[in-house]
Amino acid sequence: MVHLITAALFIGSVLLTVFGLNTVVQPMMGLALLGLALALRPRIGRLNPDLPTLREADAPALFDLLGGIADTCGVRPPETVQLAAEFSVTVTHYGFSRKRCLVVGLPLWAAYPPQQRVAAVAHALAYAAPRNARSRAFVAMALESLAAGSGTMRTNDTAYISWNANPLAFGADHVAAGARNFNIRGKFSEWVLVIPRAAMSATARLLLWLTLPASWSALLEADDAAARTASSEATVAALNDQDLARPVCVETHRMVIETKTLAPRRSTRSPQQDFWEKLARQAARLREQRGGDATQDSLNASRVARLSAAPRCQAAITLDEPGLTRIADELRRPEKAVVDKIMRDGVAERSFSSLVRR
């Protein structure tokens, strides 16, 4: 329905514009419908140009591991890997053929032990499989279009002018009148956009509600796939360690501040080589301090209880020391690129609140 409505809006805008050129109202209505159609247009995913991108030729050991995990989970392996500065492992799609890209957050990669990394990757690949309704092309593109369209029609503070100049200044009356008229038009535009924005938001919520059972089923299947791949213990430990997201991001921010302010002799363009090793040691200390008392939300608690009650699965894929060394060598240069980006831009604000909710 979302895609059919988008096509109908586009066709209607073209017909109103073409057959109503001798009028004024029909072309204006056509432009309005064209704006709605463009806001709802299907978005073709693309790779993030700001993140280092790896392909199989760049990291054969890493892609060999990903291929084995994908085969165990029964899904298609990713074509590319990107490294980010967030505490997450997700799968995105790009291109008309919807190729798969695994986005690995280096804070999570550093904080997790090897088997928990395998569990996190297996869960991300299995959850993004086509059996998850929200990962299918039509549903995923509809959700992206609705979210982007609703955001496009959202007003911001720059749409208003605040004029507080001296009323005795030269031309103050004309400028104040112009500002007042501009604000009136902005308010009118805001009221005009309320209905389509509300309709898009309501449709997105309805689509999320309709796909919730399928998404929950895919979530549980992804947990089972991760348990079969990395073992039940590693999967449960990975779920328990999701509460490390905020303290790890805070520690990353602290290390950035320390490098920039307390180590003036060390250039921020070439930060310490052991950045991720220090982060991993801090995560290990936090894990020891926490002990077995992991703070979980109700969703994660039910998933942990379900995996704990199920028959134990042994690891189908294990990371040995030579494999870890090869993968670490392949990731050394892109890891440095991510550190340079963190040193330049700081820790993204959403990293402090974006926990792995799956």
PDB file of N, CA, C and O in Angstrom, residues 121-150:
ATOM      1  N   VAL A 121      28.027 -11.597  15.781  1.00  0.00           N
ATOM      2  CA  VAL A 121      27.975 -11.591  14.318  1.00  0.00           C
ATOM      3  C   VAL A 121      26.930 -12.574  13.816  1.00  0.00           C
ATOM      4  O   VAL A 121      26.156 -12.271  12.889  1.00  0.00           O
ATOM      5  N   ALA A 122      26.875 -13.766  14.404  1.00  0.00           N
ATOM      6  CA  ALA A 122      25.886 -14.762  13.988  1.00  0.00           C
ATOM      7  C   ALA A 122      24.470 -14.244  14.214  1.00  0.00           C
ATOM      8  O   ALA A 122      23.584 -14.426  13.364  1.00  0.00           O
ATOM      9  N   HIS A 123      24.246 -13.595  15.324  1.00  0.00           N
ATOM     10  CA  HIS A 123      22.909 -13.062  15.606  1.00  0.00           C
ATOM     11  C   HIS A 123      22.534 -11.984  14.604  1.00  0.00           C
ATOM     12  O   HIS A 123      21.403 -11.949  14.104  1.00  0.00           O
ATOM     13  N   ALA A 124      23.474 -11.086  14.289  1.00  0.00           N
ATOM     14  CA  ALA A 124      23.175 -10.012  13.337  1.00  0.00           C
ATOM     15  C   ALA A 124      22.873 -10.567  11.948  1.00  0.00           C
ATOM     16  O   ALA A 124      21.922 -10.125  11.281  1.00  0.00           O
ATOM     17  N   LEU A 125      23.661 -11.546  11.486  1.00  0.00           N
ATOM     18  CA  LEU A 125      23.430 -12.121  10.170  1.00  0.00           C
ATOM     19  C   LEU A 125      22.115 -12.889  10.122  1.00  0.00           C
ATOM     20  O   LEU A 125      21.363 -12.797   9.138  1.00  0.00           O
ATOM     21  N   ALA A 126      21.818 -13.648  11.174  1.00  0.00           N
ATOM     22  CA  ALA A 126      20.579 -14.432  11.177  1.00  0.00           C
ATOM     23  C   ALA A 126      19.358 -13.534  11.307  1.00  0.00           C
ATOM     24  O   ALA A 126      18.311 -13.806  10.706  1.00  0.00           O
ATOM     25  N   TYR A 127      19.452 -12.462  12.087  1.00  0.00           N
ATOM     26  CA  TYR A 127      18.297 -11.585  12.276  1.00  0.00           C
ATOM     27  C   TYR A 127      17.954 -10.830  11.000  1.00  0.00           C
ATOM     28  O   TYR A 127      16.783 -10.506  10.760  1.00  0.00           O
ATOM     29  N   ALA A 128      18.957 -10.537  10.171  1.00  0.00           N
ATOM     30  CA  ALA A 128      18.723  -9.812   8.923  1.00  0.00           C
ATOM     31  C   ALA A 128      18.382 -10.732   7.762  1.00  0.00           C
ATOM     32  O   ALA A 128      18.371 -10.284   6.608  1.00  0.00           O
ATOM     33  N   ALA A 129      18.099 -11.995   8.033  1.00  0.00           N
ATOM     34  CA  ALA A 129      17.755 -12.938   6.971  1.00  0.00           C
ATOM     35  C   ALA A 129      16.384 -12.603   6.392  1.00  0.00           C
ATOM     36  O   ALA A 129      15.566 -11.935   7.037  1.00  0.00           O
ATOM     37  N   PRO A 130      16.098 -13.051   5.179  1.00  0.00           N
ATOM     38  CA  PRO A 130      14.798 -12.747   4.563  1.00  0.00           C
ATOM     39  C   PRO A 130      13.600 -13.278   5.331  1.00  0.00           C
ATOM     40  O   PRO A 130      12.487 -12.782   5.132  1.00  0.00           O
ATOM     41  N   ARG A 131      13.793 -14.268   6.207  1.00  0.00           N
ATOM     42  CA  ARG A 131      12.641 -14.754   6.966  1.00  0.00           C
ATOM     43  C   ARG A 131      12.132 -13.727   7.970  1.00  0.00           C
ATOM     44  O   ARG A 131      11.019 -13.863   8.488  1.00  0.00           O
ATOM     45  N   ASN A 132      12.946 -12.719   8.251  1.00  0.00           N
ATOM     46  CA  ASN A 132      12.482 -11.595   9.064  1.00  0.00           C
ATOM     47  C   ASN A 132      11.738 -10.629   8.156  1.00  0.00           C
ATOM     48  O   ASN A 132      12.307 -10.066   7.218  1.00  0.00           O
ATOM     49  N   ALA A 133      10.455 -10.423   8.415  1.00  0.00           N
ATOM     50  CA  ALA A 133       9.630  -9.601   7.517  1.00  0.00           C
ATOM     51  C   ALA A 133      10.180  -8.193   7.375  1.00  0.00           C
ATOM     52  O   ALA A 133      10.094  -7.594   6.300  1.00  0.00           O
ATOM     53  N   ARG A 134      10.762  -7.647   8.435  1.00  0.00           N
ATOM     54  CA  ARG A 134      11.271  -6.280   8.366  1.00  0.00           C
ATOM     55  C   ARG A 134      12.550  -6.168   7.554  1.00  0.00           C
ATOM     56  O   ARG A 134      12.980  -5.057   7.242  1.00  0.00           O
ATOM     57  N   SER A 135      13.179  -7.290   7.233  1.00  0.00           N
ATOM     58  CA  SER A 135      14.380  -7.267   6.411  1.00  0.00           C
ATOM     59  C   SER A 135      14.080  -7.461   4.935  1.00  0.00           C
ATOM     60  O   SER A 135      14.994  -7.316   4.105  1.00  0.00           O
ATOM     61  N   ARG A 136      12.842  -7.803   4.594  1.00  0.00           N
ATOM     62  CA  ARG A 136      12.499  -7.986   3.185  1.00  0.00           C
ATOM     63  C   ARG A 136      12.441  -6.635   2.491  1.00  0.00           C
ATOM     64  O   ARG A 136      12.160  -5.611   3.104  1.00  0.00           O
ATOM     65  N   ALA A 137      12.686  -6.680   1.189  1.00  0.00           N
ATOM     66  CA  ALA A 137      12.893  -5.435   0.446  1.00  0.00           C
ATOM     67  C   ALA A 137      11.696  -4.502   0.541  1.00  0.00           C
ATOM     68  O   ALA A 137      11.851  -3.321   0.877  1.00  0.00           O
ATOM     69  N   PHE A 138      10.488  -5.006   0.281  1.00  0.00           N
ATOM     70  CA  PHE A 138       9.320  -4.127   0.233  1.00  0.00           C
ATOM     71  C   PHE A 138       9.027  -3.508   1.603  1.00  0.00           C
ATOM     72  O   PHE A 138       8.764  -2.314   1.713  1.00  0.00           O
ATOM     73  N   VAL A 139       9.075  -4.342   2.655  1.00  0.00           N
ATOM     74  CA  VAL A 139       8.760  -3.837   3.988  1.00  0.00           C
ATOM     75  C   VAL A 139       9.858  -2.894   4.473  1.00  0.00           C
ATOM     76  O   VAL A 139       9.582  -1.814   5.010  1.00  0.00           O
ATOM     77  N   ALA A 140      11.112  -3.296   4.299  1.00  0.00           N
ATOM     78  CA  ALA A 140      12.217  -2.459   4.771  1.00  0.00           C
ATOM     79  C   ALA A 140      12.235  -1.110   4.055  1.00  0.00           C
ATOM     80  O   ALA A 140      12.415  -0.055   4.683  1.00  0.00           O
ATOM     81  N   MET A 141      12.030  -1.112   2.742  1.00  0.00           N
ATOM     82  CA  MET A 141      12.031   0.148   2.005  1.00  0.00           C
ATOM     83  C   MET A 141      10.817   1.000   2.359  1.00  0.00           C
ATOM     84  O   MET A 141      10.901   2.236   2.384  1.00  0.00           O
ATOM     85  N   ALA A 142       9.683   0.355   2.664  1.00  0.00           N
ATOM     86  CA  ALA A 142       8.512   1.122   3.091  1.00  0.00           C
ATOM     87  C   ALA A 142       8.765   1.797   4.434  1.00  0.00           C
ATOM     88  O   ALA A 142       8.426   2.977   4.631  1.00  0.00           O
ATOM     89  N   LEU A 143       9.363   1.076   5.374  1.00  0.00           N
ATOM     90  CA  LEU A 143       9.673   1.673   6.672  1.00  0.00           C
ATOM     91  C   LEU A 143      10.668   2.819   6.532  1.00  0.00           C
ATOM     92  O   LEU A 143      10.518   3.877   7.168  1.00  0.00           O
ATOM     93  N   GLU A 144      11.692   2.629   5.709  1.00  0.00           N
ATOM     94  CA  GLU A 144      12.670   3.696   5.490  1.00  0.00           C
ATOM     95  C   GLU A 144      12.020   4.909   4.830  1.00  0.00           C
ATOM     96  O   GLU A 144      12.315   6.058   5.195  1.00  0.00           O
ATOM     97  N   SER A 145      11.138   4.675   3.873  1.00  0.00           N
ATOM     98  CA  SER A 145      10.469   5.793   3.199  1.00  0.00           C
ATOM     99  C   SER A 145       9.567   6.553   4.156  1.00  0.00           C
ATOM    100  O   SER A 145       9.545   7.790   4.156  1.00  0.00           O
ATOM    101  N   LEU A 146       8.823   5.840   5.000  1.00  0.00           N
ATOM    102  CA  LEU A 146       7.933   6.501   5.949  1.00  0.00           C
ATOM    103  C   LEU A 146       8.722   7.298   6.979  1.00  0.00           C
ATOM    104  O   LEU A 146       8.357   8.430   7.325  1.00  0.00           O
ATOM    105  N   ALA A 147       9.813   6.716   7.477  1.00  0.00           N
ATOM    106  CA  ALA A 147      10.625   7.433   8.471  1.00  0.00           C
ATOM    107  C   ALA A 147      11.281   8.665   7.853  1.00  0.00           C
ATOM    108  O   ALA A 147      11.278   9.751   8.447  1.00  0.00           O
ATOM    109  N   ALA A 148      11.834   8.501   6.636  1.00  0.00           N
ATOM    110  CA  ALA A 148      12.477   9.645   5.992  1.00  0.00           C
ATOM    111  C   ALA A 148      11.466  10.714   5.598  1.00  0.00           C
ATOM    112  O   ALA A 148      11.717  11.918   5.742  1.00  0.00           O
ATOM    113  N   GLY A 149      10.289  10.299   5.110  1.00  0.00           N
ATOM    114  CA  GLY A 149       9.266  11.271   4.740  1.00  0.00           C
ATOM    115  C   GLY A 149       8.744  12.042   5.933  1.00  0.00           C
ATOM    116  O   GLY A 149       8.553  13.262   5.865  1.00  0.00           O
ATOM    117  N   SER A 150       8.535  11.353   7.054  1.00  0.00           N
ATOM    118  CA  SER A 150       8.081  12.044   8.257  1.00  0.00           C
ATOM    119  C   SER A 150       9.130  13.024   8.755  1.00  0.00           C
ATOM    120  O   SER A 150       8.807  14.130   9.193  1.00  0.00           O
TER     121      SER A 150
END
